[in-house]
Amino acid sequence: MPRAIFYILLLLVALSLIPVAAIYKSRHAGKARPRIQIVYDMDQQVKFKNQAENPFFADGRAMRHQPAGTVARGALDADEAFIGNRQGDARAALQAADRVVEATYAYPYQNHAPMEPMNATALWTSERCEVWCPTQNGEAALTAAAEAAGLPASQCEVYKIHLGGGFGRRGAFHDFVTQAVTIAKQLPGTPVKLLWTREEDMQHGHYHPITKAKMTGALDGNGDLKGLHVRISGQSILASVRREWMTDGKDPVAFQGMAPDGDHAISYTVPNLLVEHAMRNPPVPPGFWRGVNINQNAIYLECFMDELAHAAGKDPLEFRRTLMAKHPKALAVLNAVAEKAGWGKPAPAGAHRGLAVCKTFASYVAACAEVSVDASGKLKIHRIVAATDPGYAVNPQQIEAQVEGSFVYGLSALLYGECTVKDGAVQQANFDDYPSMLIYDMPEVEVIIMPSGGFWGGIGEPTIAVAAPAVLNAIHAATGKRVRQLPLSKADLLRS
């Protein structure tokens, strides 16, 4: 037999054994974990229930899981709260108002839910530790690996591989790296691949924080907004994840989209404004989730702006414009989506439109959504026009892709995203009870890129914020109903 043919046959035999070995190993994978009997110390966790059931966020009661430096009591109506933005005297304006408009909104826990569950491969010896993992933060992964390995960072190596979704879960948290290295230490010199199950990934996350907001606006006799009081109640991400970023106990990130200035400044000038955060930190671990706090804050502010406009008997676009004279870049993106979407002109039969605008991560973004709701209350999002001014546009095609992708994530959260807590544990376990948006449900997205220069803004996170409030405002135009608590899948959208 020729030598070449012999080696080819030998290679084929060797390759044929690989699936057998893989099947053998896969039959044993995951067998040990179910045999481990874990006893949890539930303590306060078992007493904590869902947002809708727990009065903790709505009244003056607090839990003992308060980090140092937070307020001691109160929530939506309590005396104490951290102030994030104050102009004039909002409470006096409310007292003198011809009409006071009030609404309370709520945002649930949400999971990052990447398609690829948490995983890592680790190889440990007494001299060196190597880790292969999908991560958004290689330095943090290296720190986690070194600590778990008991070795200096100079003797550790982390190889970043392509990730199947991160959205913040693989940025500040590397518990999966710690776990993989800890296991590998028990098998020196043997590579250990750790892959969480979908259920483990879903129920052991660091969740988008739970919050509520009480919005109170003061209108004068002409329907002009003279005062606005925003009281946010809920979790602080920084109190759990980055305490060193806090200022005198205050979480500045909680005020995204409502700050007096900076990368997350409010897009309106209100003569009397008060924005507060009554921090409440229940035991469910929070985390940075794509867009962070601008996701709920944009809903609170932009949906309430729509409510104020309707209470004043004014067009939502014109009502906003009167408050945005000193915010020309924000006004420019708002005008751009309104013009392209055909605001003020008849919409297609059965369709209705809604607007939203904000500044976040230094970029100015706006959206106009076009939706319909049929006689049975079924929602269809037909079209979203989105505009973004990130300062500079280096790669317009990439910007367009990021905007479109952010809407997939933002609309999935709007339609379906809710994690509920029972007996100290998250109830949702897989995509059957925590679904994501399907291609069939995805609207057409028209992206307007309008860089004005002079600054560098974000792309992937800012536009996620305006999708939900634009759709919610369009739903009100279609049905006359205000949806103030997510997800939409639980809302009754039958016309009022």
Short mmCIF file of C-alpha atoms in Angstrom, two decimals, residues 1-464:
data_model
loop_
_atom_site.label_atom_id
_atom_site.label_comp_id
_atom_site.label_asym_id
_atom_site.label_seq_id
_atom_site.Cartn_x
_atom_site.Cartn_y
_atom_site.Cartn_z
CA MET A 1 0.00 0.00 0.00
CA PRO A 2 1.41 3.41 -0.92
CA ARG A 3 2.57 5.38 2.10
CA ALA A 4 0.29 8.36 1.28
CA ILE A 5 -2.83 6.20 1.19
CA PHE A 6 -1.83 4.57 4.48
CA TYR A 7 -1.57 7.92 6.24
CA ILE A 8 -4.85 9.08 4.76
CA LEU A 9 -6.61 5.96 6.06
CA LEU A 10 -4.96 6.40 9.45
CA LEU A 11 -6.19 10.00 9.59
CA LEU A 12 -9.74 8.96 8.67
CA VAL A 13 -9.75 6.34 11.43
CA ALA A 14 -8.53 8.91 13.94
CA LEU A 15 -11.15 11.42 12.87
CA SER A 16 -13.89 8.80 13.12
CA LEU A 17 -13.07 8.34 16.80
CA ILE A 18 -13.61 12.02 17.66
CA PRO A 19 -17.42 11.95 17.55
CA VAL A 20 -17.39 8.79 19.66
CA ALA A 21 -15.26 10.51 22.29
CA ALA A 22 -17.41 13.63 22.13
CA ILE A 23 -20.60 11.61 22.53
CA TYR A 24 -19.08 9.68 25.43
CA LYS A 25 -18.13 12.88 27.20
CA SER A 26 -21.43 14.60 26.45
CA ARG A 27 -23.29 11.75 28.10
CA HIS A 28 -21.45 12.51 31.29
CA ALA A 29 -21.61 16.29 31.02
CA GLY A 30 -23.96 17.86 33.52
CA LYS A 31 -24.47 14.62 35.47
CA ALA A 32 -22.71 15.80 38.63
CA ARG A 33 -24.47 19.12 39.02
CA PRO A 34 -27.98 17.75 39.72
CA ARG A 35 -26.54 15.51 42.43
CA ILE A 36 -25.24 18.45 44.44
CA GLN A 37 -27.63 19.22 47.28
CA ILE A 38 -27.52 22.98 47.83
CA VAL A 39 -29.09 24.58 50.90
CA TYR A 40 -29.73 28.29 50.40
CA ASP A 41 -29.89 30.85 53.18
CA MET A 42 -32.85 32.78 51.77
CA ASP A 43 -33.24 35.33 54.59
CA GLN A 44 -34.87 38.47 53.17
CA GLN A 45 -34.75 37.13 49.62
CA VAL A 46 -37.63 34.74 50.24
CA LYS A 47 -39.70 37.66 51.57
CA PHE A 48 -39.10 39.80 48.51
CA LYS A 49 -41.81 39.59 45.88
CA ASN A 50 -42.52 41.19 42.57
CA GLN A 51 -42.69 44.92 42.04
CA ALA A 52 -46.47 44.81 41.61
CA GLU A 53 -46.90 42.91 44.88
CA ASN A 54 -44.30 44.68 47.01
CA PRO A 55 -45.27 48.02 48.58
CA PHE A 56 -41.59 48.71 49.22
CA PHE A 57 -41.25 50.98 46.16
CA ALA A 58 -44.51 52.84 46.63
CA ASP A 59 -44.69 53.76 50.30
CA GLY A 60 -42.41 54.84 53.14
CA ARG A 61 -41.21 51.41 54.19
CA ALA A 62 -37.66 50.29 53.58
CA MET A 63 -35.77 47.01 53.75
CA ARG A 64 -32.70 46.36 55.81
CA HIS A 65 -30.68 45.64 52.66
CA GLN A 66 -29.81 49.34 52.36
CA PRO A 67 -26.16 50.08 51.51
CA ALA A 68 -24.36 52.67 53.58
CA GLY A 69 -25.04 56.21 52.44
CA THR A 70 -28.49 55.66 51.04
CA VAL A 71 -31.58 57.33 52.38
CA ALA A 72 -33.14 55.56 55.32
CA ARG A 73 -36.78 55.55 54.35
CA GLY A 74 -39.34 56.56 51.82
CA ALA A 75 -39.93 56.10 48.14
CA LEU A 76 -42.40 57.76 45.80
CA ASP A 77 -43.93 60.03 48.45
CA ALA A 78 -41.30 60.15 51.20
CA ASP A 79 -39.48 63.26 52.36
CA GLU A 80 -35.92 62.14 51.65
CA ALA A 81 -34.43 61.59 48.20
CA PHE A 82 -31.27 62.39 46.30
CA ILE A 83 -31.60 65.38 43.98
CA GLY A 84 -30.24 64.98 40.48
CA ASN A 85 -31.57 68.16 38.85
CA ARG A 86 -33.18 71.24 40.33
CA GLN A 87 -34.18 74.47 38.62
CA GLY A 88 -36.46 77.06 40.25
CA ASP A 89 -39.15 75.79 42.64
CA ALA A 90 -41.14 72.89 41.22
CA ARG A 91 -43.29 72.41 44.31
CA ALA A 92 -44.35 76.06 44.34
CA ALA A 93 -45.15 75.85 40.63
CA LEU A 94 -47.36 72.84 41.27
CA GLN A 95 -49.17 74.71 44.03
CA ALA A 96 -49.84 77.64 41.68
CA ALA A 97 -50.75 75.58 38.62
CA ASP A 98 -54.03 75.95 36.78
CA ARG A 99 -53.88 72.23 36.16
CA VAL A 100 -51.79 69.47 37.70
CA VAL A 101 -51.16 66.28 35.73
CA GLU A 102 -49.87 63.19 37.55
CA ALA A 103 -48.93 59.68 36.44
CA THR A 104 -46.94 56.76 37.88
CA TYR A 105 -44.85 54.49 35.70
CA ALA A 106 -43.08 51.21 36.48
CA TYR A 107 -40.25 49.24 34.90
CA PRO A 108 -39.55 45.56 35.72
CA TYR A 109 -36.48 43.42 36.21
CA GLN A 110 -35.07 42.29 32.88
CA ASN A 111 -32.43 39.73 31.97
CA HIS A 112 -29.65 40.30 29.44
CA ALA A 113 -30.64 36.97 27.87
CA PRO A 114 -27.81 36.64 25.30
CA MET A 115 -28.12 33.77 22.84
CA GLU A 116 -24.86 32.33 24.16
CA PRO A 117 -25.06 31.43 27.88
CA MET A 118 -22.17 32.26 30.20
CA ASN A 119 -19.14 30.05 29.57
CA ALA A 120 -15.36 29.84 29.86
CA THR A 121 -12.56 27.34 29.36
CA ALA A 122 -9.75 27.29 31.90
CA LEU A 123 -6.38 25.53 32.15
CA TRP A 124 -4.63 25.77 35.53
CA THR A 125 -1.27 24.71 36.86
CA SER A 126 0.62 25.88 39.89
CA GLU A 127 2.70 28.12 37.60
CA ARG A 128 0.21 29.42 35.06
CA CYS A 129 -3.50 29.92 34.36
CA GLU A 130 -5.03 30.37 30.92
CA VAL A 131 -8.67 31.26 30.21
CA TRP A 132 -10.58 31.38 26.95
CA CYS A 133 -13.83 33.29 27.29
CA PRO A 134 -16.25 35.65 25.54
CA THR A 135 -15.98 38.93 27.45
CA GLN A 136 -16.67 42.63 27.08
CA ASN A 137 -13.84 43.50 29.45
CA GLY A 138 -10.61 41.57 29.09
CA GLU A 139 -8.98 43.34 32.01
CA ALA A 140 -11.83 42.44 34.36
CA ALA A 141 -11.75 38.84 33.13
CA LEU A 142 -8.00 38.72 33.81
CA THR A 143 -8.52 40.07 37.32
CA ALA A 144 -11.20 37.43 38.01
CA ALA A 145 -8.96 34.68 36.62
CA ALA A 146 -5.93 35.73 38.69
CA GLU A 147 -7.93 35.98 41.91
CA ALA A 148 -9.52 32.57 41.40
CA ALA A 149 -6.22 31.01 40.34
CA GLY A 150 -4.32 32.37 43.34
CA LEU A 151 -1.61 33.58 40.97
CA PRO A 152 -0.28 37.01 40.04
CA ALA A 153 -1.80 38.50 36.89
CA SER A 154 1.60 38.22 35.17
CA GLN A 155 1.22 34.43 35.29
CA CYS A 156 -2.29 34.47 33.86
CA GLU A 157 -3.57 34.90 30.33
CA VAL A 158 -7.09 35.60 29.07
CA TYR A 159 -7.89 34.99 25.41
CA LYS A 160 -10.90 37.02 24.31
CA ILE A 161 -13.09 35.16 21.85
CA HIS A 162 -16.11 36.31 19.89
CA LEU A 163 -19.17 36.49 22.11
CA GLY A 164 -22.74 35.55 21.34
CA GLY A 165 -24.17 38.63 23.00
CA GLY A 166 -23.05 40.58 26.04
CA PHE A 167 -25.24 43.66 26.59
CA GLY A 168 -23.44 44.39 29.88
CA ARG A 169 -23.65 40.90 31.39
CA ARG A 170 -20.13 40.04 30.25
CA GLY A 171 -18.69 43.43 31.17
CA ALA A 172 -18.76 44.07 34.91
CA PHE A 173 -19.38 40.45 35.93
CA HIS A 174 -17.11 37.47 35.41
CA ASP A 175 -18.56 34.95 37.83
CA PHE A 176 -18.38 32.35 35.06
CA VAL A 177 -14.60 32.90 34.78
CA THR A 178 -14.19 32.55 38.54
CA GLN A 179 -16.21 29.34 38.48
CA ALA A 180 -14.30 27.81 35.56
CA VAL A 181 -10.90 28.54 37.13
CA THR A 182 -12.01 27.26 40.52
CA ILE A 183 -13.02 23.95 38.95
CA ALA A 184 -9.85 23.79 36.85
CA LYS A 185 -7.75 24.10 40.01
CA GLN A 186 -9.11 20.72 41.05
CA LEU A 187 -7.76 19.19 37.82
CA PRO A 188 -4.27 20.69 37.34
CA GLY A 189 -3.08 20.57 33.75
CA THR A 190 -6.49 19.57 32.39
CA PRO A 191 -8.53 22.02 30.31
CA VAL A 192 -12.00 22.49 31.78
CA LYS A 193 -14.83 23.88 29.70
CA LEU A 194 -17.71 25.36 31.69
CA LEU A 195 -21.01 26.08 29.93
CA TRP A 196 -24.01 27.26 31.89
CA THR A 197 -27.41 25.88 30.99
CA ARG A 198 -29.98 28.32 29.69
CA GLU A 199 -31.83 28.00 32.99
CA GLU A 200 -28.71 28.82 35.00
CA ASP A 201 -28.01 31.79 32.79
CA MET A 202 -31.54 33.13 33.08
CA GLN A 203 -31.88 32.67 36.84
CA HIS A 204 -28.39 33.73 37.95
CA GLY A 205 -28.08 37.08 36.23
CA HIS A 206 -27.43 40.67 37.20
CA TYR A 207 -30.71 42.20 36.18
CA HIS A 208 -31.83 45.48 34.74
CA PRO A 209 -32.90 47.36 37.89
CA ILE A 210 -36.49 47.64 39.00
CA THR A 211 -37.82 51.20 39.30
CA LYS A 212 -40.95 53.29 39.51
CA ALA A 213 -41.46 56.97 38.76
CA LYS A 214 -44.08 59.43 39.91
CA MET A 215 -44.39 62.25 37.38
CA THR A 216 -46.17 65.49 38.27
CA GLY A 217 -46.53 68.43 35.89
CA ALA A 218 -47.86 71.98 36.33
CA LEU A 219 -49.71 73.59 33.41
CA ASP A 220 -50.79 77.23 33.31
CA GLY A 221 -53.94 78.61 31.71
CA ASN A 222 -52.32 78.58 28.27
CA GLY A 223 -51.33 74.94 28.54
CA ASP A 224 -47.66 75.76 29.00
CA LEU A 225 -45.49 73.61 31.24
CA LYS A 226 -44.39 75.69 34.23
CA GLY A 227 -43.22 72.99 36.60
CA LEU A 228 -42.19 69.33 36.56
CA HIS A 229 -41.46 67.03 39.50
CA VAL A 230 -39.91 63.61 38.79
CA ARG A 231 -39.57 61.18 41.69
CA ILE A 232 -37.80 57.97 40.75
CA SER A 233 -37.85 55.12 43.25
CA GLY A 234 -35.79 51.98 42.89
CA GLN A 235 -32.49 50.24 42.66
CA SER A 236 -29.06 51.73 42.18
CA ILE A 237 -26.68 49.80 39.95
CA LEU A 238 -23.65 51.64 41.28
CA ALA A 239 -24.52 50.86 44.90
CA SER A 240 -24.10 47.19 44.05
CA VAL A 241 -21.46 47.22 41.32
CA ARG A 242 -19.39 50.43 41.40
CA ARG A 243 -19.66 52.06 44.81
CA GLU A 244 -16.56 54.14 44.07
CA TRP A 245 -18.47 55.99 41.32
CA MET A 246 -21.09 57.28 43.76
CA THR A 247 -21.02 60.80 45.19
CA ASP A 248 -22.00 61.20 48.86
CA GLY A 249 -24.26 58.17 48.55
CA LYS A 250 -25.91 59.41 45.35
CA ASP A 251 -25.97 57.40 42.14
CA PRO A 252 -25.50 59.90 39.29
CA VAL A 253 -26.27 57.22 36.69
CA ALA A 254 -29.84 57.05 38.01
CA PHE A 255 -30.52 60.42 36.37
CA GLN A 256 -29.58 59.51 32.81
CA GLY A 257 -31.56 61.63 30.37
CA MET A 258 -32.65 64.02 33.12
CA ALA A 259 -29.35 65.49 34.31
CA PRO A 260 -28.79 69.27 34.25
CA ASP A 261 -25.85 68.97 31.85
CA GLY A 262 -23.27 66.58 30.46
CA ASP A 263 -23.61 63.43 28.39
CA HIS A 264 -27.06 62.60 29.77
CA ALA A 265 -28.65 66.06 29.99
CA ILE A 266 -32.39 66.60 29.81
CA SER A 267 -33.56 67.82 26.39
CA TYR A 268 -36.05 70.38 27.72
CA THR A 269 -35.96 73.71 29.52
CA VAL A 270 -38.57 73.72 32.29
CA PRO A 271 -38.59 76.86 34.48
CA ASN A 272 -39.28 74.87 37.64
CA LEU A 273 -37.82 71.38 37.66
CA LEU A 274 -37.06 68.83 40.36
CA VAL A 275 -35.69 65.36 39.58
CA GLU A 276 -35.14 63.03 42.55
CA HIS A 277 -34.11 59.45 43.23
CA ALA A 278 -35.32 57.65 46.33
CA MET A 279 -32.87 54.78 46.39
CA ARG A 280 -34.21 51.36 47.35
CA ASN A 281 -32.01 48.29 47.02
CA PRO A 282 -33.78 44.94 47.33
CA PRO A 283 -31.67 41.76 47.28
CA VAL A 284 -31.98 40.98 43.56
CA PRO A 285 -28.55 41.85 42.06
CA PRO A 286 -28.70 44.65 39.47
CA GLY A 287 -26.33 45.17 36.57
CA PHE A 288 -25.51 47.36 33.60
CA TRP A 289 -27.95 46.45 30.82
CA ARG A 290 -27.59 47.90 27.32
CA GLY A 291 -28.51 51.56 27.70
CA VAL A 292 -28.55 51.29 31.52
CA ASN A 293 -31.00 53.74 33.18
CA ILE A 294 -31.88 55.74 30.08
CA ASN A 295 -34.19 52.88 29.06
CA GLN A 296 -36.74 53.51 31.80
CA ASN A 297 -36.01 57.23 32.20
CA ALA A 298 -36.80 57.93 28.55
CA ILE A 299 -40.11 56.11 28.94
CA TYR A 300 -40.97 58.05 32.07
CA LEU A 301 -40.11 61.46 30.62
CA GLU A 302 -41.19 61.04 27.00
CA CYS A 303 -44.48 59.32 27.72
CA PHE A 304 -45.30 61.90 30.36
CA MET A 305 -44.44 64.71 27.94
CA ASP A 306 -47.05 63.19 25.66
CA GLU A 307 -49.54 63.10 28.51
CA LEU A 308 -48.86 66.75 29.29
CA ALA A 309 -49.30 67.70 25.63
CA HIS A 310 -52.68 65.98 25.44
CA ALA A 311 -53.76 67.48 28.77
CA ALA A 312 -52.84 70.91 27.38
CA GLY A 313 -54.73 70.21 24.16
CA LYS A 314 -51.58 70.61 22.07
CA ASP A 315 -49.86 68.62 19.38
CA PRO A 316 -47.10 66.47 21.00
CA LEU A 317 -44.49 67.73 18.55
CA GLU A 318 -45.36 71.39 19.01
CA PHE A 319 -45.55 70.99 22.79
CA ARG A 320 -42.00 69.63 22.84
CA ARG A 321 -40.70 72.28 20.47
CA THR A 322 -41.69 75.09 22.83
CA LEU A 323 -39.47 73.53 25.52
CA MET A 324 -36.47 72.84 23.27
CA ALA A 325 -35.42 76.26 22.00
CA LYS A 326 -32.21 76.05 24.06
CA HIS A 327 -31.52 72.49 22.91
CA PRO A 328 -30.94 72.88 19.16
CA LYS A 329 -29.22 69.55 18.55
CA ALA A 330 -31.96 67.59 20.30
CA LEU A 331 -34.58 69.62 18.45
CA ALA A 332 -32.82 68.91 15.14
CA VAL A 333 -33.09 65.11 15.47
CA LEU A 334 -36.70 65.42 16.62
CA ASN A 335 -37.60 67.58 13.63
CA ALA A 336 -35.79 65.17 11.31
CA VAL A 337 -37.81 62.11 12.33
CA ALA A 338 -41.07 64.07 12.35
CA GLU A 339 -40.47 65.30 8.82
CA LYS A 340 -39.40 61.95 7.38
CA ALA A 341 -42.20 60.06 9.12
CA GLY A 342 -44.80 62.53 7.84
CA TRP A 343 -45.87 63.95 11.19
CA GLY A 344 -48.87 66.20 10.67
CA LYS A 345 -49.86 64.36 7.50
CA PRO A 346 -52.36 61.49 7.29
CA ALA A 347 -50.86 58.15 8.29
CA PRO A 348 -51.63 54.94 6.37
CA ALA A 349 -55.08 53.52 7.08
CA GLY A 350 -55.31 52.27 10.67
CA ALA A 351 -51.82 53.50 11.60
CA HIS A 352 -50.92 56.02 14.30
CA ARG A 353 -47.68 57.76 15.23
CA GLY A 354 -45.73 58.54 18.39
CA LEU A 355 -42.57 60.53 19.15
CA ALA A 356 -39.64 60.39 21.57
CA VAL A 357 -36.35 62.26 21.95
CA CYS A 358 -33.43 62.29 24.39
CA LYS A 359 -29.74 62.93 24.87
CA THR A 360 -27.68 60.11 26.28
CA PHE A 361 -24.09 58.90 26.05
CA ALA A 362 -23.42 62.34 24.53
CA SER A 363 -25.54 61.58 21.44
CA TYR A 364 -28.84 63.18 20.44
CA VAL A 365 -31.47 60.65 19.34
CA ALA A 366 -35.13 60.69 18.36
CA ALA A 367 -37.69 58.27 16.97
CA CYS A 368 -41.12 58.32 15.38
CA ALA A 369 -43.02 55.03 15.53
CA GLU A 370 -45.94 54.03 13.34
CA VAL A 371 -48.22 51.33 14.78
CA SER A 372 -51.68 49.86 14.46
CA VAL A 373 -53.89 48.04 16.97
CA ASP A 374 -56.67 45.88 15.57
CA ALA A 375 -60.13 45.29 17.01
CA SER A 376 -58.86 42.38 19.13
CA GLY A 377 -56.14 44.54 20.71
CA LYS A 378 -53.27 43.04 18.72
CA LEU A 379 -50.35 45.42 18.20
CA LYS A 380 -48.37 45.71 14.98
CA ILE A 381 -45.33 48.00 14.82
CA HIS A 382 -45.01 48.89 11.16
CA ARG A 383 -42.21 51.42 10.99
CA ILE A 384 -39.77 53.40 13.10
CA VAL A 385 -37.88 56.40 11.81
CA ALA A 386 -34.79 57.06 13.92
CA ALA A 387 -32.35 59.95 13.88
CA THR A 388 -29.02 60.15 15.65
CA ASP A 389 -26.42 62.88 16.00
CA PRO A 390 -23.27 61.26 17.45
CA GLY A 391 -21.07 64.23 16.64
CA TYR A 392 -19.01 62.36 14.07
CA ALA A 393 -19.94 59.45 11.81
CA VAL A 394 -16.85 57.41 10.97
CA ASN A 395 -18.66 54.38 9.54
CA PRO A 396 -22.28 55.19 8.58
CA GLN A 397 -23.08 51.59 7.66
CA GLN A 398 -22.02 50.41 11.12
CA ILE A 399 -24.06 53.17 12.73
CA GLU A 400 -27.13 52.06 10.81
CA ALA A 401 -26.62 48.46 11.88
CA GLN A 402 -26.19 49.48 15.53
CA VAL A 403 -29.38 51.55 15.48
CA GLU A 404 -31.38 48.73 13.92
CA GLY A 405 -29.93 46.18 16.34
CA SER A 406 -30.62 48.39 19.34
CA PHE A 407 -34.29 48.51 18.33
CA VAL A 408 -34.47 44.71 18.28
CA TYR A 409 -33.21 44.67 21.85
CA GLY A 410 -35.27 47.65 23.03
CA LEU A 411 -38.50 46.45 21.47
CA SER A 412 -37.98 42.93 22.86
CA ALA A 413 -37.73 44.50 26.32
CA LEU A 414 -40.85 46.58 25.68
CA LEU A 415 -42.95 43.71 24.39
CA TYR A 416 -41.85 40.79 26.56
CA GLY A 417 -39.09 41.68 29.04
CA GLU A 418 -40.03 40.94 32.61
CA CYS A 419 -38.38 38.83 35.28
CA THR A 420 -40.55 38.11 38.29
CA VAL A 421 -39.42 36.95 41.72
CA LYS A 422 -41.12 34.31 43.86
CA ASP A 423 -39.81 32.65 47.01
CA GLY A 424 -36.48 34.38 46.56
CA ALA A 425 -35.84 33.20 42.99
CA VAL A 426 -36.38 34.45 39.46
CA GLN A 427 -39.23 32.51 37.88
CA GLN A 428 -38.32 32.80 34.21
CA ALA A 429 -35.98 30.04 33.00
CA ASN A 430 -35.85 29.96 29.20
CA PHE A 431 -37.06 31.66 26.05
CA ASP A 432 -40.50 30.07 26.35
CA ASP A 433 -41.28 32.34 29.31
CA TYR A 434 -38.78 35.11 28.49
CA PRO A 435 -39.14 35.51 24.71
CA SER A 436 -37.27 37.74 22.31
CA MET A 437 -38.64 39.60 19.32
CA LEU A 438 -39.13 37.51 16.18
CA ILE A 439 -38.28 38.61 12.65
CA TYR A 440 -41.99 38.64 11.85
CA ASP A 441 -42.59 41.27 14.56
CA MET A 442 -39.69 43.53 13.60
CA PRO A 443 -40.73 46.81 12.01
CA GLU A 444 -39.02 48.56 9.14
CA VAL A 445 -36.35 50.88 10.54
CA GLU A 446 -35.30 54.02 8.67
CA VAL A 447 -32.11 55.53 10.04
CA ILE A 448 -31.14 59.18 9.69
CA ILE A 449 -27.49 59.89 10.50
CA MET A 450 -26.88 63.59 11.02
CA PRO A 451 -23.48 64.28 12.64
CA SER A 452 -23.10 67.94 13.62
CA GLY A 453 -19.45 67.70 14.69
CA GLY A 454 -17.65 68.98 17.76
CA PHE A 455 -18.11 65.94 20.02
CA TRP A 456 -18.00 62.15 20.06
CA GLY A 457 -21.18 60.38 21.12
CA GLY A 458 -22.27 56.78 21.53
CA ILE A 459 -24.10 54.66 18.97
CA GLY A 460 -25.10 51.23 20.28
CA GLU A 461 -26.81 52.33 23.48
CA PRO A 462 -28.43 55.76 22.89
CA THR A 463 -31.05 54.84 20.29
CA ILE A 464 -32.33 51.88 22.29
#
